[in-house]
mmCIF file of C-alpha atoms in Angstrom:
data_model
loop_
_atom_site.group_PDB
_atom_site.id
_atom_site.type_symbol
_atom_site.label_atom_id
_atom_site.label_comp_id
_atom_site.label_asym_id
_atom_site.label_seq_id
_atom_site.Cartn_x
_atom_site.Cartn_y
_atom_site.Cartn_z
ATOM 1 C CA MET A 1 -23.618 -55.233 -23.069
ATOM 2 C CA THR A 2 -22.992 -56.189 -19.446
ATOM 3 C CA THR A 3 -25.839 -57.295 -17.430
ATOM 4 C CA HIS A 4 -25.558 -55.848 -13.794
ATOM 5 C CA ARG A 5 -26.794 -57.889 -11.039
ATOM 6 C CA VAL A 6 -28.806 -55.245 -8.393
ATOM 7 C CA GLY A 7 -30.416 -56.500 -5.401
ATOM 8 C CA VAL A 8 -33.705 -53.865 -5.252
ATOM 9 C CA ILE A 9 -35.179 -53.643 -1.610
ATOM 10 C CA GLY A 10 -38.593 -51.647 -2.147
ATOM 11 C CA GLY A 11 -39.184 -51.476 1.655
ATOM 12 C CA ASP A 12 -41.946 -49.745 2.760
ATOM 13 C CA GLY A 13 -44.115 -46.982 2.494
ATOM 14 C CA ILE A 14 -43.328 -44.985 -0.618
ATOM 15 C CA GLY A 15 -40.102 -47.147 -0.985
ATOM 16 C CA PRO A 16 -41.760 -48.906 -3.569
ATOM 17 C CA GLU A 17 -43.019 -46.521 -5.439
ATOM 18 C CA VAL A 18 -39.620 -44.359 -6.241
ATOM 19 C CA VAL A 19 -37.691 -47.915 -6.701
ATOM 20 C CA SER A 20 -40.063 -48.635 -9.801
ATOM 21 C CA GLU A 21 -39.715 -44.858 -10.994
ATOM 22 C CA ALA A 22 -35.703 -45.374 -10.565
ATOM 23 C CA LEU A 23 -35.760 -48.308 -12.497
ATOM 24 C CA LYS A 24 -38.235 -46.943 -15.406
ATOM 25 C CA VAL A 25 -35.594 -44.770 -15.918
ATOM 26 C CA VAL A 26 -32.451 -46.719 -15.994
ATOM 27 C CA ARG A 27 -34.334 -48.792 -18.577
ATOM 28 C CA ALA A 28 -34.899 -45.684 -20.626
ATOM 29 C CA ALA A 29 -31.032 -45.352 -20.424
ATOM 30 C CA GLY A 30 -30.374 -48.447 -21.769
ATOM 31 C CA VAL A 31 -28.885 -50.135 -19.424
ATOM 32 C CA ASP A 32 -29.626 -54.046 -18.346
ATOM 33 C CA LEU A 33 -30.041 -55.033 -15.529
ATOM 34 C CA GLU A 34 -30.696 -58.539 -13.523
ATOM 35 C CA LEU A 35 -32.936 -58.105 -10.494
ATOM 36 C CA THR A 36 -33.504 -59.445 -7.558
ATOM 37 C CA GLU A 37 -36.475 -58.203 -5.049
ATOM 38 C CA MET A 38 -35.617 -58.574 -1.321
ATOM 39 C CA ASP A 39 -38.210 -58.699 0.712
ATOM 40 C CA LEU A 40 -36.571 -56.632 3.718
ATOM 41 C CA GLY A 41 -37.987 -54.179 6.013
ATOM 42 C CA GLY A 42 -40.689 -52.643 8.839
ATOM 43 C CA ALA A 43 -43.399 -54.957 6.864
ATOM 44 C CA ARG A 44 -41.022 -58.313 7.218
ATOM 45 C CA TYR A 45 -40.012 -57.715 10.898
ATOM 46 C CA LEU A 46 -43.892 -57.057 11.711
ATOM 47 C CA ARG A 47 -44.404 -60.431 9.324
ATOM 48 C CA THR A 48 -41.656 -62.704 10.705
ATOM 49 C CA GLY A 49 -39.951 -61.191 13.145
ATOM 50 C CA GLU A 50 -36.631 -60.956 11.344
ATOM 51 C CA LEU A 51 -34.726 -57.974 10.023
ATOM 52 C CA LEU A 52 -31.683 -59.585 7.801
ATOM 53 C CA PRO A 53 -31.607 -62.882 8.028
ATOM 54 C CA ASP A 54 -27.719 -64.423 7.588
ATOM 55 C CA GLU A 55 -29.262 -65.784 4.195
ATOM 56 C CA ALA A 56 -30.311 -62.662 2.930
ATOM 57 C CA LEU A 57 -27.179 -61.080 3.609
ATOM 58 C CA ASP A 58 -25.040 -63.601 2.096
ATOM 59 C CA GLN A 59 -27.797 -63.353 -1.243
ATOM 60 C CA LEU A 60 -26.826 -59.789 -1.361
ATOM 61 C CA ARG A 61 -23.319 -59.962 -1.230
ATOM 62 C CA ALA A 62 -23.252 -62.092 -4.328
ATOM 63 C CA LEU A 63 -24.636 -58.999 -6.573
ATOM 64 C CA ASP A 64 -23.141 -56.245 -7.850
ATOM 65 C CA ALA A 65 -24.912 -53.049 -6.193
ATOM 66 C CA ILE A 66 -27.910 -52.708 -3.985
ATOM 67 C CA LEU A 67 -30.865 -50.217 -4.761
ATOM 68 C CA LEU A 68 -32.964 -49.157 -1.928
ATOM 69 C CA GLY A 69 -36.087 -47.402 -1.633
ATOM 70 C CA ALA A 70 -37.001 -46.329 2.183
ATOM 71 C CA VAL A 71 -37.806 -48.387 5.334
ATOM 72 C CA GLY A 72 -40.012 -47.986 8.022
ATOM 73 C CA THR A 73 -43.023 -47.856 9.766
ATOM 74 C CA PRO A 74 -44.889 -46.503 12.513
ATOM 75 C CA GLU A 75 -45.310 -49.954 14.372
ATOM 76 C CA VAL A 76 -41.859 -50.476 14.306
ATOM 77 C CA PRO A 77 -40.092 -48.764 17.079
ATOM 78 C CA PRO A 78 -37.699 -46.524 16.161
ATOM 79 C CA GLY A 79 -33.938 -47.790 16.197
ATOM 80 C CA VAL A 80 -34.995 -51.205 15.399
ATOM 81 C CA LEU A 81 -34.732 -51.080 11.575
ATOM 82 C CA GLU A 82 -32.016 -48.964 11.496
ATOM 83 C CA ARG A 83 -29.868 -50.892 13.522
ATOM 84 C CA GLY A 84 -30.882 -54.301 12.727
ATOM 85 C CA LEU A 85 -30.837 -53.608 9.097
ATOM 86 C CA LEU A 86 -29.308 -50.358 7.408
ATOM 87 C CA LEU A 87 -26.685 -50.091 10.085
ATOM 88 C CA ARG A 88 -26.189 -54.054 10.014
ATOM 89 C CA LEU A 89 -25.500 -53.496 5.980
ATOM 90 C CA ARG A 90 -22.874 -50.624 6.393
ATOM 91 C CA PHE A 91 -21.238 -52.299 9.000
ATOM 92 C CA GLU A 92 -21.314 -55.798 7.352
ATOM 93 C CA LEU A 93 -20.418 -54.776 3.560
ATOM 94 C CA ASP A 94 -18.349 -52.207 4.814
ATOM 95 C CA LEU A 95 -20.024 -49.479 3.130
ATOM 96 C CA TYR A 96 -17.058 -47.011 4.732
ATOM 97 C CA ALA A 97 -18.107 -44.180 2.525
ATOM 98 C CA ASN A 98 -21.424 -42.619 2.324
ATOM 99 C CA VAL A 99 -21.148 -40.246 -0.978
ATOM 100 C CA ARG A 100 -24.125 -37.062 -0.900
ATOM 101 C CA PRO A 101 -24.263 -35.154 -3.798
ATOM 102 C CA PHE A 102 -25.956 -31.490 -3.885
ATOM 103 C CA ALA A 103 -27.221 -29.639 -6.912
ATOM 104 C CA SER A 104 -28.630 -26.371 -7.713
ATOM 105 C CA ALA A 105 -28.617 -23.112 -9.375
ATOM 106 C CA GLU A 106 -26.458 -21.897 -6.325
ATOM 107 C CA ARG A 107 -24.702 -24.717 -5.199
ATOM 108 C CA ASP A 108 -22.638 -27.757 -6.535
ATOM 109 C CA LEU A 109 -21.386 -29.597 -3.528
ATOM 110 C CA VAL A 110 -20.250 -33.256 -2.459
ATOM 111 C CA VAL A 111 -20.455 -34.534 1.206
ATOM 112 C CA VAL A 112 -18.149 -37.402 2.164
ATOM 113 C CA ARG A 113 -19.550 -38.820 5.447
ATOM 114 C CA GLU A 114 -17.050 -41.827 7.388
ATOM 115 C CA ASN A 115 -19.916 -44.733 7.052
ATOM 116 C CA THR A 116 -18.651 -47.404 9.544
ATOM 117 C CA GLU A 117 -17.807 -45.613 13.064
ATOM 118 C CA GLY A 118 -17.917 -42.541 15.201
ATOM 119 C CA THR A 119 -20.939 -42.566 17.476
ATOM 120 C CA TYR A 120 -22.584 -45.044 15.090
ATOM 121 C CA ALA A 121 -20.238 -48.025 16.248
ATOM 122 C CA GLY A 122 -22.376 -48.772 19.285
ATOM 123 C CA GLU A 123 -19.586 -48.430 21.714
ATOM 124 C CA GLY A 124 -21.840 -47.474 25.076
ATOM 125 C CA GLY A 125 -23.661 -48.597 27.984
ATOM 126 C CA PHE A 126 -26.102 -48.139 30.710
ATOM 127 C CA LEU A 127 -24.577 -47.706 34.212
ATOM 128 C CA ARG A 128 -27.627 -48.096 37.246
ATOM 129 C CA ARG A 129 -29.951 -47.243 34.595
ATOM 130 C CA GLY A 130 -33.986 -46.534 35.728
ATOM 131 C CA SER A 131 -32.077 -45.123 39.309
ATOM 132 C CA PRO A 132 -31.559 -41.821 40.001
ATOM 133 C CA HIS A 133 -28.057 -41.590 39.469
ATOM 134 C CA GLU A 134 -27.987 -43.295 35.930
ATOM 135 C CA VAL A 135 -25.250 -42.742 34.026
ATOM 136 C CA ALA A 136 -25.106 -43.397 29.533
ATOM 137 C CA THR A 137 -22.244 -43.346 27.681
ATOM 138 C CA GLN A 138 -21.764 -43.035 23.897
ATOM 139 C CA GLY A 139 -18.614 -43.169 22.692
ATOM 140 C CA SER A 140 -17.288 -42.130 19.117
ATOM 141 C CA VAL A 141 -14.354 -44.988 17.387
ATOM 142 C CA ASN A 142 -12.796 -43.112 15.500
ATOM 143 C CA THR A 143 -9.642 -45.966 13.700
ATOM 144 C CA ARG A 144 -6.710 -44.437 11.893
ATOM 145 C CA MET A 145 -7.367 -46.565 9.076
ATOM 146 C CA GLY A 146 -11.001 -46.055 8.772
ATOM 147 C CA VAL A 147 -10.534 -42.162 8.683
ATOM 148 C CA GLU A 148 -7.718 -42.382 6.437
ATOM 149 C CA ARG A 149 -9.180 -44.614 3.910
ATOM 150 C CA CYS A 150 -12.693 -42.015 4.029
ATOM 151 C CA VAL A 151 -10.194 -38.529 3.947
ATOM 152 C CA ARG A 152 -8.454 -40.670 0.584
ATOM 153 C CA TYR A 153 -11.527 -41.393 -1.261
ATOM 154 C CA ALA A 154 -12.555 -37.966 -0.315
ATOM 155 C CA PHE A 155 -8.989 -36.713 -2.101
ATOM 156 C CA GLU A 156 -9.415 -38.796 -5.047
ATOM 157 C CA LEU A 157 -13.254 -37.468 -5.640
ATOM 158 C CA ALA A 158 -11.917 -33.836 -5.013
ATOM 159 C CA GLY A 159 -9.226 -34.020 -7.433
ATOM 160 C CA SER A 160 -12.001 -35.670 -9.988
ATOM 161 C CA ARG A 161 -13.551 -32.268 -9.881
ATOM 162 C CA PRO A 162 -13.134 -29.100 -11.590
ATOM 163 C CA ARG A 163 -12.868 -26.880 -8.272
ATOM 164 C CA ARG A 164 -10.054 -29.232 -7.168
ATOM 165 C CA HIS A 165 -10.883 -28.271 -3.413
ATOM 166 C CA LEU A 166 -11.711 -30.340 0.248
ATOM 167 C CA THR A 167 -12.829 -28.728 3.670
ATOM 168 C CA LEU A 168 -12.413 -30.884 6.617
ATOM 169 C CA VAL A 169 -15.660 -30.769 8.669
ATOM 170 C CA HIS A 170 -15.176 -31.785 12.520
ATOM 171 C CA LYS A 171 -14.886 -30.107 15.827
ATOM 172 C CA THR A 172 -10.986 -30.222 16.571
ATOM 173 C CA ASN A 173 -11.240 -27.379 19.403
ATOM 174 C CA VAL A 174 -13.471 -29.413 21.619
ATOM 175 C CA LEU A 175 -13.013 -33.223 20.603
ATOM 176 C CA THR A 176 -9.396 -32.855 21.017
ATOM 177 C CA PHE A 177 -8.685 -37.092 20.516
ATOM 178 C CA ALA A 178 -11.332 -37.438 17.853
ATOM 179 C CA GLY A 179 -10.507 -33.925 15.975
ATOM 180 C CA ASP A 180 -6.452 -34.948 16.339
ATOM 181 C CA LEU A 181 -6.879 -37.937 14.645
ATOM 182 C CA TRP A 182 -8.773 -36.242 11.601
ATOM 183 C CA GLN A 183 -6.293 -33.209 11.297
ATOM 184 C CA ARG A 184 -3.741 -35.544 11.095
ATOM 185 C CA ALA A 185 -4.801 -38.256 8.686
ATOM 186 C CA PHE A 186 -6.471 -35.039 6.559
ATOM 187 C CA ASP A 187 -2.882 -33.192 6.653
ATOM 188 C CA GLU A 188 -1.162 -36.322 6.122
ATOM 189 C CA VAL A 189 -3.098 -37.944 3.106
ATOM 190 C CA GLY A 190 -3.339 -34.480 1.742
ATOM 191 C CA ALA A 191 0.105 -33.817 1.066
ATOM 192 C CA GLN A 192 -0.243 -37.022 -1.499
ATOM 193 C CA TYR A 193 -2.806 -34.695 -3.138
ATOM 194 C CA PRO A 194 -0.860 -31.384 -3.852
ATOM 195 C CA ASP A 195 -3.247 -30.845 -6.993
ATOM 196 C CA VAL A 196 -6.346 -30.463 -4.186
ATOM 197 C CA ALA A 197 -6.465 -26.975 -2.181
ATOM 198 C CA THR A 198 -7.805 -28.267 1.203
ATOM 199 C CA GLY A 199 -9.596 -26.039 4.114
ATOM 200 C CA TYR A 200 -11.017 -26.641 7.983
ATOM 201 C CA ASP A 201 -14.020 -25.224 9.600
ATOM 202 C CA HIS A 202 -16.111 -26.357 12.861
ATOM 203 C CA VAL A 203 -19.363 -27.975 12.114
ATOM 204 C CA ASP A 204 -20.999 -25.184 13.619
ATOM 205 C CA ALA A 205 -19.486 -22.929 11.325
ATOM 206 C CA ALA A 206 -20.320 -25.431 8.636
ATOM 207 C CA CYS A 207 -23.826 -24.987 9.452
ATOM 208 C CA ILE A 208 -23.933 -21.738 9.172
ATOM 209 C CA HIS A 209 -21.724 -21.205 5.460
ATOM 210 C CA LEU A 210 -24.244 -23.820 4.208
ATOM 211 C CA VAL A 211 -27.270 -21.856 4.677
ATOM 212 C CA GLY A 212 -25.411 -18.180 4.069
ATOM 213 C CA SER A 213 -21.998 -19.234 1.145
ATOM 214 C CA PRO A 214 -22.211 -22.688 -0.155
ATOM 215 C CA ARG A 215 -20.258 -21.695 -2.615
ATOM 216 C CA ARG A 216 -17.351 -21.816 -0.346
ATOM 217 C CA TYR A 217 -17.389 -25.813 -0.711
ATOM 218 C CA ASP A 218 -16.891 -28.092 -3.589
ATOM 219 C CA VAL A 219 -15.952 -31.315 -1.355
ATOM 220 C CA ILE A 220 -16.463 -31.452 2.117
ATOM 221 C CA VAL A 221 -15.101 -35.138 4.031
ATOM 222 C CA THR A 222 -16.474 -35.348 7.601
ATOM 223 C CA ASP A 223 -17.326 -38.142 10.822
ATOM 224 C CA ASN A 224 -20.141 -40.125 10.881
ATOM 225 C CA LEU A 225 -22.724 -37.813 13.059
ATOM 226 C CA PHE A 226 -21.728 -34.551 11.989
ATOM 227 C CA GLY A 227 -22.282 -35.858 8.125
ATOM 228 C CA ASP A 228 -25.498 -37.334 9.171
ATOM 229 C CA ILE A 229 -26.420 -33.473 10.384
ATOM 230 C CA LEU A 230 -24.920 -32.064 7.418
ATOM 231 C CA THR A 231 -26.432 -33.081 4.670
ATOM 232 C CA ASP A 232 -30.099 -32.827 6.158
ATOM 233 C CA LEU A 233 -29.344 -29.410 6.408
ATOM 234 C CA ALA A 234 -27.241 -29.266 2.732
ATOM 235 C CA GLY A 235 -30.638 -31.230 1.073
ATOM 236 C CA ALA A 236 -33.004 -28.684 2.883
ATOM 237 C CA VAL A 237 -31.035 -25.909 0.982
ATOM 238 C CA THR A 238 -30.870 -27.617 -2.178
ATOM 239 C CA GLY A 239 -34.293 -27.996 -2.957
ATOM 240 C CA GLY A 240 -35.324 -30.651 0.046
ATOM 241 C CA ILE A 241 -34.520 -33.803 1.169
ATOM 242 C CA GLY A 242 -36.862 -35.127 -1.171
ATOM 243 C CA LEU A 243 -34.026 -34.549 -4.286
ATOM 244 C CA ALA A 244 -31.458 -35.875 -1.875
ATOM 245 C CA ALA A 245 -29.727 -38.968 -3.162
ATOM 246 C CA SER A 246 -26.951 -40.903 -1.735
ATOM 247 C CA ALA A 247 -24.486 -43.642 -2.008
ATOM 248 C CA ASN A 248 -23.281 -46.427 0.516
ATOM 249 C CA LEU A 249 -19.497 -47.654 -1.290
ATOM 250 C CA ASN A 250 -17.319 -50.098 -0.834
ATOM 251 C CA PRO A 251 -14.476 -48.451 -2.861
ATOM 252 C CA ALA A 252 -12.678 -51.502 -2.842
ATOM 253 C CA ARG A 253 -15.450 -53.312 -4.858
ATOM 254 C CA VAL A 254 -15.158 -56.130 -2.826
ATOM 255 C CA GLY A 255 -18.811 -56.768 -2.421
ATOM 256 C CA PRO A 256 -21.971 -54.322 -3.216
ATOM 257 C CA SER A 257 -22.706 -50.829 -2.840
ATOM 258 C CA LEU A 258 -25.887 -49.819 -1.519
ATOM 259 C CA PHE A 259 -27.877 -46.677 -3.302
ATOM 260 C CA GLU A 260 -30.477 -44.929 -1.779
ATOM 261 C CA PRO A 261 -32.641 -42.051 -1.685
ATOM 262 C CA VAL A 262 -32.220 -39.870 1.921
ATOM 263 C CA HIS A 263 -35.867 -39.034 2.604
ATOM 264 C CA GLY A 264 -37.905 -41.661 4.390
ATOM 265 C CA SER A 265 -40.768 -43.825 3.596
ATOM 266 C CA ALA A 266 -43.407 -40.975 4.181
ATOM 267 C CA PRO A 267 -46.356 -43.582 5.130
ATOM 268 C CA ASP A 268 -49.160 -41.062 4.925
ATOM 269 C CA ILE A 269 -48.243 -40.717 1.536
ATOM 270 C CA ALA A 270 -47.454 -44.423 0.446
ATOM 271 C CA GLY A 271 -49.998 -45.609 -2.691
ATOM 272 C CA THR A 272 -51.532 -41.560 -3.203
ATOM 273 C CA GLY A 273 -49.277 -41.333 -5.925
ATOM 274 C CA ARG A 274 -47.681 -38.032 -4.769
ATOM 275 C CA ALA A 275 -44.306 -39.736 -3.635
ATOM 276 C CA ASN A 276 -41.302 -37.648 -5.706
ATOM 277 C CA PRO A 277 -39.131 -39.906 -7.035
ATOM 278 C CA LEU A 278 -35.977 -37.906 -8.133
ATOM 279 C CA ALA A 279 -33.904 -38.775 -5.624
ATOM 280 C CA ALA A 280 -34.446 -41.855 -6.064
ATOM 281 C CA ILE A 281 -33.704 -41.492 -9.638
ATOM 282 C CA ARG A 282 -30.296 -39.592 -8.934
ATOM 283 C CA SER A 283 -29.529 -42.690 -6.556
ATOM 284 C CA ALA A 284 -30.059 -45.183 -9.194
ATOM 285 C CA ALA A 285 -27.804 -42.533 -11.883
ATOM 286 C CA MET A 286 -25.000 -43.064 -8.898
ATOM 287 C CA MET A 287 -25.585 -46.743 -9.004
ATOM 288 C CA LEU A 288 -24.961 -46.601 -12.600
ATOM 289 C CA ASP A 289 -21.992 -44.547 -12.515
ATOM 290 C CA PHE A 290 -20.475 -46.837 -9.624
ATOM 291 C CA LEU A 291 -20.823 -49.729 -11.854
ATOM 292 C CA GLY A 292 -19.095 -48.294 -15.170
ATOM 293 C CA GLU A 293 -22.166 -46.755 -17.145
ATOM 294 C CA ALA A 294 -20.651 -43.503 -16.727
ATOM 295 C CA ASP A 295 -22.594 -42.122 -19.738
ATOM 296 C CA ALA A 296 -26.123 -43.586 -18.605
ATOM 297 C CA ALA A 297 -25.472 -41.976 -15.393
ATOM 298 C CA ALA A 298 -24.720 -38.600 -16.792
ATOM 299 C CA ARG A 299 -27.829 -38.406 -18.821
ATOM 300 C CA MET A 300 -29.916 -39.627 -16.183
ATOM 301 C CA THR A 301 -28.577 -36.945 -13.673
ATOM 302 C CA LYS A 302 -29.038 -34.316 -16.171
ATOM 303 C CA ALA A 303 -32.510 -34.961 -16.777
ATOM 304 C CA VAL A 304 -33.527 -34.962 -12.728
ATOM 305 C CA LEU A 305 -31.784 -31.701 -12.648
ATOM 306 C CA ASP A 306 -33.681 -30.413 -15.585
ATOM 307 C CA VAL A 307 -36.847 -31.742 -14.129
ATOM 308 C CA ALA A 308 -36.010 -30.155 -10.572
ATOM 309 C CA GLY A 309 -35.135 -27.044 -11.800
ATOM 310 C CA ALA A 310 -38.572 -26.976 -13.656
ATOM 311 C CA LEU A 311 -40.279 -28.002 -10.695
ATOM 312 C CA ALA A 312 -38.926 -25.544 -8.891
ATOM 313 C CA THR A 313 -40.863 -22.939 -10.919
ATOM 314 C CA SER A 314 -43.805 -24.835 -11.992
ATOM 315 C CA GLY A 315 -44.429 -26.980 -8.196
ATOM 316 C CA THR A 316 -44.857 -30.344 -7.667
ATOM 317 C CA ALA A 317 -48.837 -30.286 -6.099
ATOM 318 C CA ASP A 318 -49.906 -31.236 -9.384
ATOM 319 C CA ARG A 319 -47.092 -33.945 -10.515
ATOM 320 C CA ARG A 320 -47.827 -37.394 -9.925
ATOM 321 C CA THR A 321 -45.314 -40.189 -9.194
ATOM 322 C CA ALA A 322 -45.512 -41.601 -12.503
ATOM 323 C CA GLU A 323 -45.559 -38.388 -14.071
ATOM 324 C CA LEU A 324 -42.432 -37.544 -12.674
ATOM 325 C CA GLY A 325 -40.431 -40.806 -13.424
ATOM 326 C CA ASP A 326 -41.909 -40.163 -17.626
ATOM 327 C CA ALA A 327 -40.556 -36.805 -17.525
ATOM 328 C CA VAL A 328 -37.074 -37.678 -16.369
ATOM 329 C CA ALA A 329 -37.401 -41.174 -18.784
ATOM 330 C CA GLU A 330 -37.901 -38.747 -21.796
ATOM 331 C CA ARG A 331 -35.348 -36.713 -21.131
ATOM 332 C CA VAL A 332 -32.727 -39.465 -21.021
#
């Protein structure tokens, strides 16, 4: 049996609670993990002023995968943890493919979001800040290498699914430079995948279709900013953000990939036992699949979807965090 070395960042708020349930289900699935607990997040920042020390980053680089619960506390200003911890992990570990699956009775789609470029790359600045004539710029950085490797990953993923369909979502009619690069890369890579059907939607149209006719989508590939927005919307229309899992992948496997639920740290319910752990459990299933534990991952995913389906009719108000974890573990 292979033992996988996994870094665990419980983080803040409900993060440690949902990660605990995810690891419970992993054990029930019969997978052996060698865990390294990492003290990172808002609580550490408030205590020490550190976000992601170099020694912690080096420790993470040596692992096979990272499972993250959630980070964020009300005392830390917005953007500090996002830039100094989450975005730095994505950039330093080259986690360029953000993969978010969404499934319900009427929807089964995956969004592949480019994860290291676009408007989140940090290009921009201020001119005459604080004056009446202040100017702020925020550029979108798109490289051919970055776009092409993300698009190629999305074609590979679409080719492995029954429908074999991939849709590019962008705004090529207005964002004529970045959009042109994305469209050309999409078309040129697509010529190498003749078995995958393709389509294109502007991002505003895609928002409408995700709500009104989501079955038109199988796999979506898009840039960093559009992907951030579309995945939150997709989560909202497929059972809520509490069910939304994600993988931040380094497909070349030259370092660990990171897996996390999309929801936040929810400090208002931390310690109450009311957190929904299903997104964290499905994120752990994605981690196992990436680590080569396909059977255990499939059993975990099915169990999560079965429990989610049952909750859609019975509600979650009377189900505690540990009870939901137990319900999934029993089905595994």
